[in-house]
PDB file of C-alpha atoms and ligand atoms in Angstrom:
ATOM      1  CA  MET S 131       7.361 -68.168  33.381  1.00 97.00           C
ATOM      2  CA  ASP S 132       7.981 -64.395  33.080  1.00 98.00           C
ATOM      3  CA  VAL S 133      11.595 -63.289  33.148  1.00 98.00           C
ATOM      4  CA  PHE S 134      12.521 -59.872  34.522  1.00 98.00           C
ATOM      5  CA  GLY S 135      15.959 -58.617  35.306  1.00 98.00           C
ATOM      6  CA  LEU S 136      18.579 -55.979  35.739  1.00 98.00           C
ATOM      7  CA  LEU S 137      20.953 -54.828  33.031  1.00 98.00           C
ATOM      8  CA  GLY S 138      24.107 -53.092  34.224  1.00 97.00           C
ATOM      9  CA  ASN S 139      27.811 -53.489  34.652  1.00 94.00           C
ATOM     10  CA  PRO S 140      28.598 -54.384  37.368  1.00 95.00           C
ATOM     11  CA  VAL S 141      25.378 -55.728  38.932  1.00 95.00           C
ATOM     12  CA  GLY S 142      26.839 -58.264  41.352  1.00 92.00           C
ATOM     13  CA  HIS S 143      25.791 -56.492  44.558  1.00 90.00           C
ATOM     14  CA  SER S 144      22.337 -55.399  43.417  1.00 95.00           C
ATOM     15  CA  LEU S 145      19.478 -55.728  45.910  1.00 97.00           C
ATOM     16  CA  SER S 146      16.850 -55.769  43.150  1.00 98.00           C
ATOM     17  CA  PRO S 147      16.764 -59.578  42.683  1.00 98.00           C
ATOM     18  CA  PRO S 148      15.786 -60.403  46.277  1.00 98.00           C
ATOM     19  CA  MET S 149      13.368 -57.439  46.414  1.00 98.00           C
ATOM     20  CA  HIS S 150      11.488 -58.464  43.250  1.00 98.00           C
ATOM     21  CA  GLU S 151      11.616 -62.194  43.900  1.00 98.00           C
ATOM     22  CA  ALA S 152      10.110 -61.668  47.349  1.00 98.00           C
ATOM     23  CA  ALA S 153       7.181 -59.970  45.604  1.00 98.00           C
ATOM     24  CA  TYR S 154       6.747 -62.847  43.117  1.00 98.00           C
ATOM     25  CA  GLU S 155       6.739 -65.322  45.967  1.00 98.00           C
ATOM     26  CA  GLU S 156       4.254 -63.301  47.999  1.00 98.00           C
ATOM     27  CA  LEU S 157       1.819 -63.026  45.062  1.00 98.00           C
ATOM     28  CA  ASP S 158       2.524 -66.549  43.799  1.00 98.00           C
ATOM     29  CA  LEU S 159       3.660 -65.252  40.402  1.00 98.00           C
ATOM     30  CA  ASP S 160       5.493 -67.589  38.047  1.00 98.00           C
ATOM     31  CA  ALA S 161       8.389 -65.168  37.509  1.00 98.00           C
ATOM     32  CA  ARG S 162      12.130 -64.833  38.010  1.00 98.00           C
ATOM     33  CA  TYR S 163      14.385 -61.756  38.313  1.00 98.00           C
ATOM     34  CA  VAL S 164      17.938 -62.219  37.060  1.00 97.00           C
ATOM     35  CA  THR S 165      20.970 -59.999  36.470  1.00 98.00           C
ATOM     36  CA  PHE S 166      22.686 -59.420  33.113  1.00 98.00           C
ATOM     37  CA  GLU S 167      26.094 -57.836  32.728  1.00 97.00           C
ATOM     38  CA  PRO S 168      26.788 -57.196  29.029  1.00 97.00           C
ATOM     39  CA  ALA S 169      29.911 -55.412  27.848  1.00 96.00           C
ATOM     40  CA  PRO S 170      29.010 -51.758  27.165  1.00 94.00           C
ATOM     41  CA  GLU S 171      29.453 -52.163  23.389  1.00 96.00           C
ATOM     42  CA  ASN S 172      26.889 -54.992  23.396  1.00 97.00           C
ATOM     43  CA  LEU S 173      23.973 -53.020  24.868  1.00 97.00           C
ATOM     44  CA  GLY S 174      21.939 -52.933  21.635  1.00 97.00           C
ATOM     45  CA  ARG S 175      22.454 -56.635  20.963  1.00 97.00           C
ATOM     46  CA  ALA S 176      21.590 -57.438  24.584  1.00 98.00           C
ATOM     47  CA  LEU S 177      18.280 -55.549  24.349  1.00 98.00           C
ATOM     48  CA  ASP S 178      17.421 -57.122  20.967  1.00 97.00           C
ATOM     49  CA  GLY S 179      18.260 -60.523  22.414  1.00 97.00           C
ATOM     50  CA  ALA S 180      16.118 -59.913  25.483  1.00 98.00           C
ATOM     51  CA  ALA S 181      13.172 -58.929  23.275  1.00 97.00           C
ATOM     52  CA  ALA S 182      13.687 -61.963  21.028  1.00 97.00           C
ATOM     53  CA  LEU S 183      13.869 -64.297  24.028  1.00 97.00           C
ATOM     54  CA  GLY S 184      10.631 -62.946  25.472  1.00 97.00           C
ATOM     55  CA  VAL S 185      12.107 -61.207  28.515  1.00 98.00           C
ATOM     56  CA  ALA S 186       9.178 -59.292  30.033  1.00 98.00           C
ATOM     57  CA  GLY S 187      11.003 -56.354  31.610  1.00 98.00           C
ATOM     58  CA  LEU S 188      14.410 -55.060  32.548  1.00 98.00           C
ATOM     59  CA  ASN S 189      15.678 -52.544  35.024  1.00 98.00           C
ATOM     60  CA  VAL S 190      18.685 -50.643  33.757  1.00 98.00           C
ATOM     61  CA  THR S 191      21.515 -49.271  35.842  1.00 96.00           C
ATOM     62  CA  ILE S 192      24.999 -47.795  35.475  1.00 94.00           C
ATOM     63  CA  PRO S 193      26.479 -47.454  32.841  1.00 96.00           C
ATOM     64  CA  PHE S 194      23.452 -47.945  30.550  1.00 97.00           C
ATOM     65  CA  LYS S 195      20.739 -45.587  31.844  1.00 96.00           C
ATOM     66  CA  GLN S 196      21.383 -42.931  29.178  1.00 96.00           C
ATOM     67  CA  ALA S 197      22.568 -45.171  26.321  1.00 97.00           C
ATOM     68  CA  VAL S 198      19.412 -47.282  26.515  1.00 98.00           C
ATOM     69  CA  LEU S 199      17.456 -44.278  25.178  1.00 97.00           C
ATOM     70  CA  ASP S 200      18.787 -45.144  21.700  1.00 96.00           C
ATOM     71  CA  HIS S 201      17.036 -48.512  21.828  1.00 97.00           C
ATOM     72  CA  VAL S 202      13.638 -47.907  23.457  1.00 98.00           C
ATOM     73  CA  GLU S 203      10.724 -45.477  23.204  1.00 98.00           C
ATOM     74  CA  PRO S 204      10.982 -43.372  26.387  1.00 98.00           C
ATOM     75  CA  ASP S 205       7.840 -42.038  28.043  1.00 97.00           C
ATOM     76  CA  PRO S 206       7.705 -38.217  28.230  1.00 95.00           C
ATOM     77  CA  LEU S 207       9.153 -38.012  31.762  1.00 95.00           C
ATOM     78  CA  ALA S 208      12.081 -40.340  30.971  1.00 97.00           C
ATOM     79  CA  ALA S 209      12.733 -38.405  27.763  1.00 96.00           C
ATOM     80  CA  ARG S 210      12.920 -35.111  29.688  1.00 96.00           C
ATOM     81  CA  ILE S 211      15.172 -36.656  32.355  1.00 97.00           C
ATOM     82  CA  GLY S 212      17.359 -38.189  29.654  1.00 97.00           C
ATOM     83  CA  ALA S 213      17.620 -41.575  31.370  1.00 96.00           C
ATOM     84  CA  VAL S 214      15.652 -44.825  31.539  1.00 98.00           C
ATOM     85  CA  ASN S 215      15.838 -47.356  34.357  1.00 98.00           C
ATOM     86  CA  THR S 216      12.853 -49.560  33.489  1.00 98.00           C
ATOM     87  CA  VAL S 217      12.169 -51.198  30.114  1.00 98.00           C
ATOM     88  CA  ASP S 218       8.878 -52.879  29.247  1.00 98.00           C
ATOM     89  CA  PHE S 219       9.145 -55.395  26.380  1.00 98.00           C
ATOM     90  CA  SER S 220       5.390 -55.916  25.996  1.00 96.00           C
ATOM     91  CA  THR S 221       5.372 -53.238  23.279  1.00 95.00           C
ATOM     92  CA  THR S 222       7.284 -52.931  19.993  1.00 93.00           C
ATOM     93  CA  PRO S 223       9.545 -51.036  20.248  1.00 94.00           C
ATOM     94  CA  PRO S 224      10.055 -51.569  23.997  1.00 98.00           C
ATOM     95  CA  THR S 225       9.098 -48.590  26.164  1.00 98.00           C
ATOM     96  CA  GLY S 226      11.333 -46.946  28.744  1.00 98.00           C
ATOM     97  CA  ALA S 227      10.422 -45.249  32.019  1.00 98.00           C
ATOM     98  CA  ASN S 228      12.382 -43.606  34.803  1.00 98.00           C
ATOM     99  CA  THR S 229      11.001 -44.972  38.055  1.00 98.00           C
ATOM    100  CA  ASP S 230      13.669 -43.172  40.132  1.00 98.00           C
ATOM    101  CA  ALA S 231      11.609 -39.995  39.608  1.00 97.00           C
ATOM    102  CA  VAL S 232       8.285 -41.482  40.699  1.00 97.00           C
ATOM    103  CA  GLY S 233      10.085 -43.596  43.300  1.00 98.00           C
ATOM    104  CA  ALA S 234      11.388 -40.491  45.055  1.00 98.00           C
ATOM    105  CA  VAL S 235       7.921 -38.946  45.083  1.00 98.00           C
ATOM    106  CA  ARG S 236       6.303 -42.156  46.366  1.00 98.00           C
ATOM    107  CA  ALA S 237       8.971 -42.425  49.091  1.00 98.00           C
ATOM    108  CA  LEU S 238       7.979 -38.946  50.289  1.00 98.00           C
ATOM    109  CA  ARG S 239       4.250 -39.777  50.066  1.00 98.00           C
ATOM    110  CA  HIS S 240       4.878 -42.895  52.156  1.00 98.00           C
ATOM    111  CA  HIS S 241       6.081 -40.545  54.902  1.00 98.00           C
ATOM    112  CA  ASP S 242       3.058 -38.225  54.475  1.00 98.00           C
ATOM    113  CA  VAL S 243       5.269 -35.410  53.228  1.00 97.00           C
ATOM    114  CA  ALA S 244       3.231 -32.561  51.757  1.00 95.00           C
ATOM    115  CA  LEU S 245       4.292 -32.231  48.123  1.00 96.00           C
ATOM    116  CA  GLU S 246       4.213 -28.464  47.821  1.00 95.00           C
ATOM    117  CA  GLY S 247       6.396 -25.404  48.208  1.00 95.00           C
ATOM    118  CA  THR S 248      10.084 -25.245  47.353  1.00 98.00           C
ATOM    119  CA  ALA S 249      12.571 -28.105  47.231  1.00 98.00           C
ATOM    120  CA  VAL S 250      16.341 -27.950  47.154  1.00 98.00           C
ATOM    121  CA  VAL S 251      17.847 -30.767  45.099  1.00 98.00           C
ATOM    122  CA  VAL S 252      21.582 -31.089  45.702  1.00 98.00           C
ATOM    123  CA  GLY S 253      23.223 -32.866  42.780  1.00 98.00           C
ATOM    124  CA  ALA S 254      22.633 -32.685  39.045  1.00 98.00           C
ATOM    125  CA  GLY S 255      23.769 -36.148  37.924  1.00 95.00           C
ATOM    126  CA  GLY S 256      21.450 -39.049  37.113  1.00 94.00           C
ATOM    127  CA  ALA S 257      19.647 -39.111  40.475  1.00 96.00           C
ATOM    128  CA  GLY S 258      19.456 -35.312  40.638  1.00 98.00           C
ATOM    129  CA  ARG S 259      17.814 -35.093  37.214  1.00 97.00           C
ATOM    130  CA  ALA S 260      15.294 -37.824  38.065  1.00 98.00           C
ATOM    131  CA  VAL S 261      14.376 -36.406  41.476  1.00 98.00           C
ATOM    132  CA  ALA S 262      14.178 -32.814  40.195  1.00 98.00           C
ATOM    133  CA  PHE S 263      11.784 -33.796  37.388  1.00 98.00           C
ATOM    134  CA  GLY S 264       9.778 -36.043  39.725  1.00 98.00           C
ATOM    135  CA  LEU S 265       9.269 -33.189  42.208  1.00 98.00           C
ATOM    136  CA  ALA S 266       8.643 -30.600  39.486  1.00 98.00           C
ATOM    137  CA  ASP S 267       5.938 -32.887  38.065  1.00 96.00           C
ATOM    138  CA  GLU S 268       4.217 -32.483  41.452  1.00 96.00           C
ATOM    139  CA  ASP S 269       4.272 -28.690  40.986  1.00 95.00           C
ATOM    140  CA  ILE S 270       7.086 -28.214  43.455  1.00 98.00           C
ATOM    141  CA  SER S 271       9.457 -25.363  42.656  1.00 98.00           C
ATOM    142  CA  VAL S 272      13.004 -26.753  42.437  1.00 98.00           C
ATOM    143  CA  ARG S 273      16.298 -25.112  43.361  1.00 98.00           C
ATOM    144  CA  VAL S 274      19.079 -27.196  41.834  1.00 98.00           C
ATOM    145  CA  VAL S 275      22.343 -26.898  43.759  1.00 98.00           C
ATOM    146  CA  ASN S 276      25.457 -28.560  42.378  1.00 98.00           C
ATOM    147  CA  ARG S 277      29.231 -28.464  42.804  1.00 98.00           C
ATOM    148  CA  THR S 278      29.599 -27.913  39.054  1.00 98.00           C
ATOM    149  CA  VAL S 279      27.292 -24.957  38.495  1.00 98.00           C
ATOM    150  CA  ASP S 280      27.083 -25.511  34.710  1.00 98.00           C
ATOM    151  CA  ARG S 281      25.369 -28.848  35.314  1.00 98.00           C
ATOM    152  CA  ALA S 282      22.903 -27.236  37.736  1.00 98.00           C
ATOM    153  CA  GLU S 283      22.148 -24.566  35.136  1.00 98.00           C
ATOM    154  CA  SER S 284      21.635 -27.130  32.426  1.00 98.00           C
ATOM    155  CA  LEU S 285      19.190 -29.123  34.586  1.00 98.00           C
ATOM    156  CA  ALA S 286      17.312 -25.993  35.676  1.00 98.00           C
ATOM    157  CA  ALA S 287      17.058 -24.885  32.023  1.00 98.00           C
ATOM    158  CA  ASP S 288      15.658 -28.310  31.055  1.00 97.00           C
ATOM    159  CA  LEU S 289      13.118 -28.038  33.877  1.00 98.00           C
ATOM    160  CA  ARG S 290      12.045 -24.558  32.783  1.00 98.00           C
ATOM    161  CA  GLU S 291      11.788 -25.762  29.189  1.00 96.00           C
ATOM    162  CA  GLY S 292       9.341 -28.384  30.469  1.00 94.00           C
ATOM    163  CA  GLY S 293       7.248 -25.560  31.919  1.00 96.00           C
ATOM    164  CA  PHE S 294       8.450 -26.006  35.498  1.00 97.00           C
ATOM    165  CA  GLU S 295       9.763 -23.445  37.991  1.00 97.00           C
ATOM    166  CA  ALA S 296      13.479 -23.964  38.642  1.00 98.00           C
ATOM    167  CA  SER S 297      16.697 -22.134  39.461  1.00 98.00           C
ATOM    168  CA  ALA S 298      20.375 -23.107  39.570  1.00 98.00           C
ATOM    169  CA  HIS S 299      22.985 -22.489  42.292  1.00 98.00           C
ATOM    170  CA  GLY S 300      26.443 -23.469  43.470  1.00 98.00           C
ATOM    171  CA  LEU S 301      27.081 -25.209  46.785  1.00 98.00           C
ATOM    172  CA  ASP S 302      28.006 -21.868  48.377  1.00 98.00           C
ATOM    173  CA  ALA S 303      24.376 -20.736  47.967  1.00 98.00           C
ATOM    174  CA  LEU S 304      22.974 -23.605  50.053  1.00 98.00           C
ATOM    175  CA  ASP S 305      22.330 -21.434  53.102  1.00 97.00           C
ATOM    176  CA  GLY S 306      20.109 -18.982  51.235  1.00 98.00           C
ATOM    177  CA  CYS S 307      18.437 -21.725  49.207  1.00 98.00           C
ATOM    178  CA  LEU S 308      17.484 -23.728  52.296  1.00 98.00           C
ATOM    179  CA  ALA S 309      16.289 -20.850  54.486  1.00 97.00           C
ATOM    180  CA  ASP S 310      12.672 -20.894  53.239  1.00 97.00           C
ATOM    181  CA  ALA S 311      12.607 -24.358  51.623  1.00 98.00           C
ATOM    182  CA  SER S 312      10.412 -27.184  52.889  1.00 97.00           C
ATOM    183  CA  LEU S 313      12.267 -30.095  51.302  1.00 98.00           C
ATOM    184  CA  LEU S 314      15.921 -31.035  50.743  1.00 98.00           C
ATOM    185  CA  VAL S 315      17.013 -34.069  48.736  1.00 98.00           C
ATOM    186  CA  ASN S 316      20.653 -35.088  48.547  1.00 98.00           C
ATOM    187  CA  CYS S 317      21.284 -36.561  45.106  1.00 98.00           C
ATOM    188  CA  THR S 318      25.072 -36.380  45.231  1.00 98.00           C
ATOM    189  CA  SER S 319      27.155 -39.422  46.051  1.00 97.00           C
ATOM    190  CA  VAL S 320      28.622 -37.576  49.064  1.00 98.00           C
ATOM    191  CA  GLY S 321      28.001 -39.653  52.179  1.00 98.00           C
ATOM    192  CA  MET S 322      28.128 -42.967  50.351  1.00 96.00           C
ATOM    193  CA  GLU S 323      30.407 -45.252  52.368  1.00 94.00           C
ATOM    194  CA  THR S 324      31.964 -42.197  54.071  1.00 96.00           C
ATOM    195  CA  ASP S 325      30.901 -39.978  56.960  1.00 97.00           C
ATOM    196  CA  GLU S 326      30.722 -36.821  54.822  1.00 98.00           C
ATOM    197  CA  THR S 327      27.868 -34.492  53.965  1.00 98.00           C
ATOM    198  CA  PRO S 328      27.323 -32.071  51.069  1.00 98.00           C
ATOM    199  CA  VAL S 329      25.190 -29.786  53.275  1.00 98.00           C
ATOM    200  CA  PRO S 330      26.756 -27.742  56.121  1.00 98.00           C
ATOM    201  CA  GLU S 331      25.039 -28.554  59.420  1.00 98.00           C
ATOM    202  CA  PRO S 332      24.113 -24.924  60.323  1.00 97.00           C
ATOM    203  CA  THR S 333      21.970 -24.598  57.165  1.00 98.00           C
ATOM    204  CA  LEU S 334      19.599 -27.359  58.336  1.00 98.00           C
ATOM    205  CA  HIS S 335      16.418 -26.433  60.215  1.00 98.00           C
ATOM    206  CA  SER S 336      13.382 -28.034  61.790  1.00 98.00           C
ATOM    207  CA  ASP S 337      10.924 -26.990  59.038  1.00 97.00           C
ATOM    208  CA  LEU S 338      12.730 -29.214  56.543  1.00 98.00           C
ATOM    209  CA  VAL S 339      12.024 -32.705  55.327  1.00 98.00           C
ATOM    210  CA  VAL S 340      15.409 -34.144  54.341  1.00 98.00           C
ATOM    211  CA  MET S 341      15.660 -37.152  52.040  1.00 98.00           C
ATOM    212  CA  ASP S 342      18.943 -38.766  51.041  1.00 98.00           C
ATOM    213  CA  ALA S 343      19.263 -40.769  47.800  1.00 98.00           C
ATOM    214  CA  VAL S 344      22.358 -42.414  49.297  1.00 98.00           C
ATOM    215  CA  TYR S 345      21.366 -45.731  50.902  1.00 97.00           C
ATOM    216  CA  ALA S 346      24.763 -47.097  51.999  1.00 96.00           C
ATOM    217  CA  PRO S 347      24.783 -46.361  54.856  1.00 97.00           C
ATOM    218  CA  LEU S 348      21.075 -45.842  55.505  1.00 97.00           C
ATOM    219  CA  GLU S 349      21.807 -43.269  58.194  1.00 98.00           C
ATOM    220  CA  THR S 350      24.114 -40.834  56.458  1.00 98.00           C
ATOM    221  CA  ARG S 351      25.797 -37.951  58.227  1.00 98.00           C
ATOM    222  CA  LEU S 352      23.336 -35.608  56.482  1.00 98.00           C
ATOM    223  CA  LEU S 353      20.337 -37.472  57.921  1.00 98.00           C
ATOM    224  CA  ARG S 354      21.942 -37.681  61.357  1.00 98.00           C
ATOM    225  CA  GLU S 355      22.562 -33.935  61.427  1.00 98.00           C
ATOM    226  CA  ALA S 356      19.130 -33.189  59.949  1.00 98.00           C
ATOM    227  CA  ALA S 357      17.449 -35.242  62.686  1.00 98.00           C
ATOM    228  CA  ALA S 358      19.513 -33.398  65.314  1.00 98.00           C
ATOM    229  CA  ALA S 359      18.285 -30.097  63.829  1.00 98.00           C
ATOM    230  CA  GLY S 360      14.698 -31.281  64.294  1.00 98.00           C
ATOM    231  CA  ALA S 361      14.029 -32.034  60.605  1.00 98.00           C
ATOM    232  CA  THR S 362      12.006 -35.008  59.366  1.00 98.00           C
ATOM    233  CA  THR S 363      14.251 -37.535  57.615  1.00 98.00           C
ATOM    234  CA  VAL S 364      13.677 -40.114  54.884  1.00 98.00           C
ATOM    235  CA  ASP S 365      16.535 -42.486  54.089  1.00 98.00           C
ATOM    236  CA  GLY S 366      17.637 -43.630  50.630  1.00 98.00           C
ATOM    237  CA  GLY S 367      16.243 -47.122  51.163  1.00 98.00           C
ATOM    238  CA  TRP S 368      12.743 -45.725  50.587  1.00 98.00           C
ATOM    239  CA  MET S 369      13.587 -44.329  47.166  1.00 98.00           C
ATOM    240  CA  LEU S 370      15.299 -47.596  46.263  1.00 98.00           C
ATOM    241  CA  LEU S 371      12.213 -49.494  47.398  1.00 98.00           C
ATOM    242  CA  TYR S 372       9.710 -47.356  45.520  1.00 98.00           C
ATOM    243  CA  GLN S 373      11.622 -47.298  42.226  1.00 98.00           C
ATOM    244  CA  GLY S 374      11.336 -51.096  42.389  1.00 98.00           C
ATOM    245  CA  VAL S 375       7.686 -50.990  43.465  1.00 98.00           C
ATOM    246  CA  GLU S 376       6.880 -48.698  40.547  1.00 98.00           C
ATOM    247  CA  ALA S 377       8.725 -50.969  38.072  1.00 98.00           C
ATOM    248  CA  PHE S 378       6.923 -54.041  39.454  1.00 98.00           C
ATOM    249  CA  GLU S 379       3.522 -52.379  39.056  1.00 98.00           C
ATOM    250  CA  ARG S 380       4.245 -51.183  35.518  1.00 98.00           C
ATOM    251  CA  TRP S 381       5.357 -54.663  34.447  1.00 98.00           C
ATOM    252  CA  THR S 382       2.673 -56.747  36.138  1.00 97.00           C
ATOM    253  CA  GLY S 383      -0.266 -54.325  36.273  1.00 97.00           C
ATOM    254  CA  GLU S 384      -0.795 -55.428  39.894  1.00 96.00           C
ATOM    255  CA  PRO S 385      -0.338 -53.493  43.134  1.00 98.00           C
ATOM    256  CA  ALA S 386       3.058 -54.404  44.576  1.00 98.00           C
ATOM    257  CA  PRO S 387       3.312 -56.088  47.982  1.00 98.00           C
ATOM    258  CA  VAL S 388       5.211 -53.074  49.328  1.00 98.00           C
ATOM    259  CA  GLU S 389       5.821 -54.364  52.847  1.00 98.00           C
ATOM    260  CA  THR S 390       7.213 -57.669  51.588  1.00 98.00           C
ATOM    261  CA  MET S 391       9.548 -55.871  49.196  1.00 98.00           C
ATOM    262  CA  ALA S 392      10.595 -53.444  51.936  1.00 98.00           C
ATOM    263  CA  ARG S 393      11.408 -56.322  54.287  1.00 98.00           C
ATOM    264  CA  ALA S 394      13.482 -58.119  51.648  1.00 98.00           C
ATOM    265  CA  LEU S 395      15.419 -54.919  51.046  1.00 98.00           C
ATOM    266  CA  ARG S 396      15.843 -53.751  54.653  1.00 96.00           C
ATOM    267  CA  VAL S 397      17.420 -56.983  55.894  1.00 96.00           C
ATOM    268  CA  ARG S 398      20.124 -56.514  53.260  1.00 96.00           C
ATOM    269  CA  LEU S 399      20.778 -52.783  53.673  1.00 93.00           C
TER     270      LEU S 399
HETATM  271  P1  LIG P 922      26.218 -39.238  39.223  1.00 87.86           P
HETATM  272  O1  LIG P 922      25.354 -39.158  38.006  1.00 87.86           O
HETATM  273  O2  LIG P 922      27.628 -39.657  39.083  1.00 87.86           O
HETATM  274  O3  LIG P 922      26.166 -37.777  39.932  1.00 87.86           O
HETATM  275  C1  LIG P 922      26.957 -37.526  41.062  1.00 87.86           C
HETATM  276  C2  LIG P 922      26.564 -36.190  41.678  1.00 87.86           C
HETATM  277  O4  LIG P 922      27.286 -36.045  42.910  1.00 87.86           O
HETATM  278  C3  LIG P 922      26.911 -34.978  40.814  1.00 87.86           C
HETATM  279  O5  LIG P 922      25.944 -33.977  41.028  1.00 87.86           O
HETATM  280  C4  LIG P 922      28.275 -34.562  41.405  1.00 87.86           C
HETATM  281  O6  LIG P 922      28.572 -33.194  41.221  1.00 87.86           O
HETATM  282  C5  LIG P 922      28.033 -34.821  42.870  1.00 87.86           C
HETATM  283  N1  LIG P 922      29.264 -34.999  43.618  1.00 87.86           N
HETATM  284  C6  LIG P 922      30.129 -36.038  43.557  1.00 87.86           C
HETATM  285  N2  LIG P 922      31.149 -35.850  44.421  1.00 87.86           N
HETATM  286  C7  LIG P 922      30.937 -34.660  45.036  1.00 87.86           C
HETATM  287  C8  LIG P 922      31.632 -33.931  46.031  1.00 87.86           C
HETATM  288  N3  LIG P 922      32.767 -34.390  46.581  1.00 87.86           N
HETATM  289  N4  LIG P 922      31.091 -32.753  46.453  1.00 87.86           N
HETATM  290  C9  LIG P 922      29.940 -32.289  45.919  1.00 87.86           C
HETATM  291  N5  LIG P 922      29.228 -32.943  44.976  1.00 87.86           N
HETATM  292  C10 LIG P 922      29.728 -34.115  44.529  1.00 87.86           C
HETATM  293  O7  LIG P 922      25.576 -40.222  40.295  1.00 87.86           O
HETATM  294  P2  LIG P 922      24.015 -40.581  40.477  1.00 87.86           P
HETATM  295  O8  LIG P 922      23.679 -41.758  39.642  1.00 87.86           O
HETATM  296  O9  LIG P 922      23.229 -39.333  40.339  1.00 87.86           O
HETATM  297  O10 LIG P 922      23.994 -41.098  41.997  1.00 87.86           O
HETATM  298  C11 LIG P 922      24.181 -40.207  43.086  1.00 87.86           C
HETATM  299  C12 LIG P 922      23.878 -40.951  44.381  1.00 87.86           C
HETATM  300  O11 LIG P 922      22.485 -41.306  44.408  1.00 87.86           O
HETATM  301  C13 LIG P 922      24.652 -42.272  44.537  1.00 87.86           C
HETATM  302  O12 LIG P 922      25.042 -42.397  45.888  1.00 87.86           O
HETATM  303  C14 LIG P 922      23.638 -43.332  44.188  1.00 87.86           C
HETATM  304  O13 LIG P 922      23.876 -44.564  44.846  1.00 87.86           O
HETATM  305  C15 LIG P 922      22.356 -42.686  44.697  1.00 87.86           C
HETATM  306  N6  LIG P 922      21.139 -43.178  44.033  1.00 87.86           N
HETATM  307  C16 LIG P 922      20.191 -43.708  44.825  1.00 87.86           C
HETATM  308  C17 LIG P 922      19.016 -44.157  44.255  1.00 87.86           C
HETATM  309  C18 LIG P 922      17.965 -44.731  45.154  1.00 87.86           C
HETATM  310  O14 LIG P 922      17.057 -45.385  44.648  1.00 87.86           O
HETATM  311  N7  LIG P 922      18.038 -44.515  46.460  1.00 87.86           N
HETATM  312  C19 LIG P 922      18.806 -44.060  42.885  1.00 87.86           C
HETATM  313  C20 LIG P 922      19.816 -43.488  42.099  1.00 87.86           C
HETATM  314  C21 LIG P 922      20.991 -43.063  42.692  1.00 87.86           C
HETATM  315  P3  LIG P 922      29.349 -32.685  39.907  1.00 87.86           P
HETATM  316  O15 LIG P 922      28.288 -32.540  38.850  1.00 87.86           O
HETATM  317  O16 LIG P 922      29.941 -31.405  40.322  1.00 87.86           O
HETATM  318  O17 LIG P 922      30.361 -33.734  39.565  1.00 87.86           O
END
């Protein structure tokens, strides 16, 4: 039996176990997906233990996404993002990927969004870095907008260092940044469990595709107002789904049963 899992603290409410186990069942794979909650100071020992026990793969979430870089060989994209959320133990040392980046891109592809032009990424934390690099890798020019402008500047500088086109702005520049943009992705936590939005309603327009990384609730205020402005919307459940799909495919080498995984996720969101 192959053992996969999620390493984080806390991980009690994670939707990854039912999403991955639905895929194993659908494809008749002899595999289980379990959660592990080590104390932060035990991360290295937990990863060594997982490797020694023959664990096949682990997803990694808060608070370990950055710290895990000290224990695995990141692929180039994960190294540039500075965070890993998927570890593959089939190699020595284990390799690390960031499937949030590819997951965001695949979520947009699922909705037939043209991956071109200029994107505004609001937020420069973990999700913002992953989404910005994922979009930049598709040759999309990225405007990073963040409450703390220093963090936006640091992310934009990292993007430019990677050879990508990027600029940095404060929240007060959103209007100008969005005017000629084709894509907006909210990567802040604003809107999570509250009816708030980081993007003023009048800046939204019908030529935009608006994706929210926030998935609780699925219909955030931002997406509600974007839809009212005539924009195309993509909720955060799609990014959550496709980061899992991408991890599944990297671990098993098989195409993921996307609809089965989506169903397992949607009934719980
Ligand atoms: P994080 O690293 O803590 O970053 C939080 C970001 O939100 C920062 O850019 C922060 O700005 C900004 N922010 C927080 N409060 C704000 C406020 N009141 N006004 C304006 N900006 C504010 O968090 P994260 O890991 O990137 O996660 C962000 C969100 O994405 C969470 O809701 C998370 O659940 C979601 N997410 C979803 C997926 C998915 O698969 N759908 C994957 C990853 C994350 P400052 O830099 O100024 O503090």
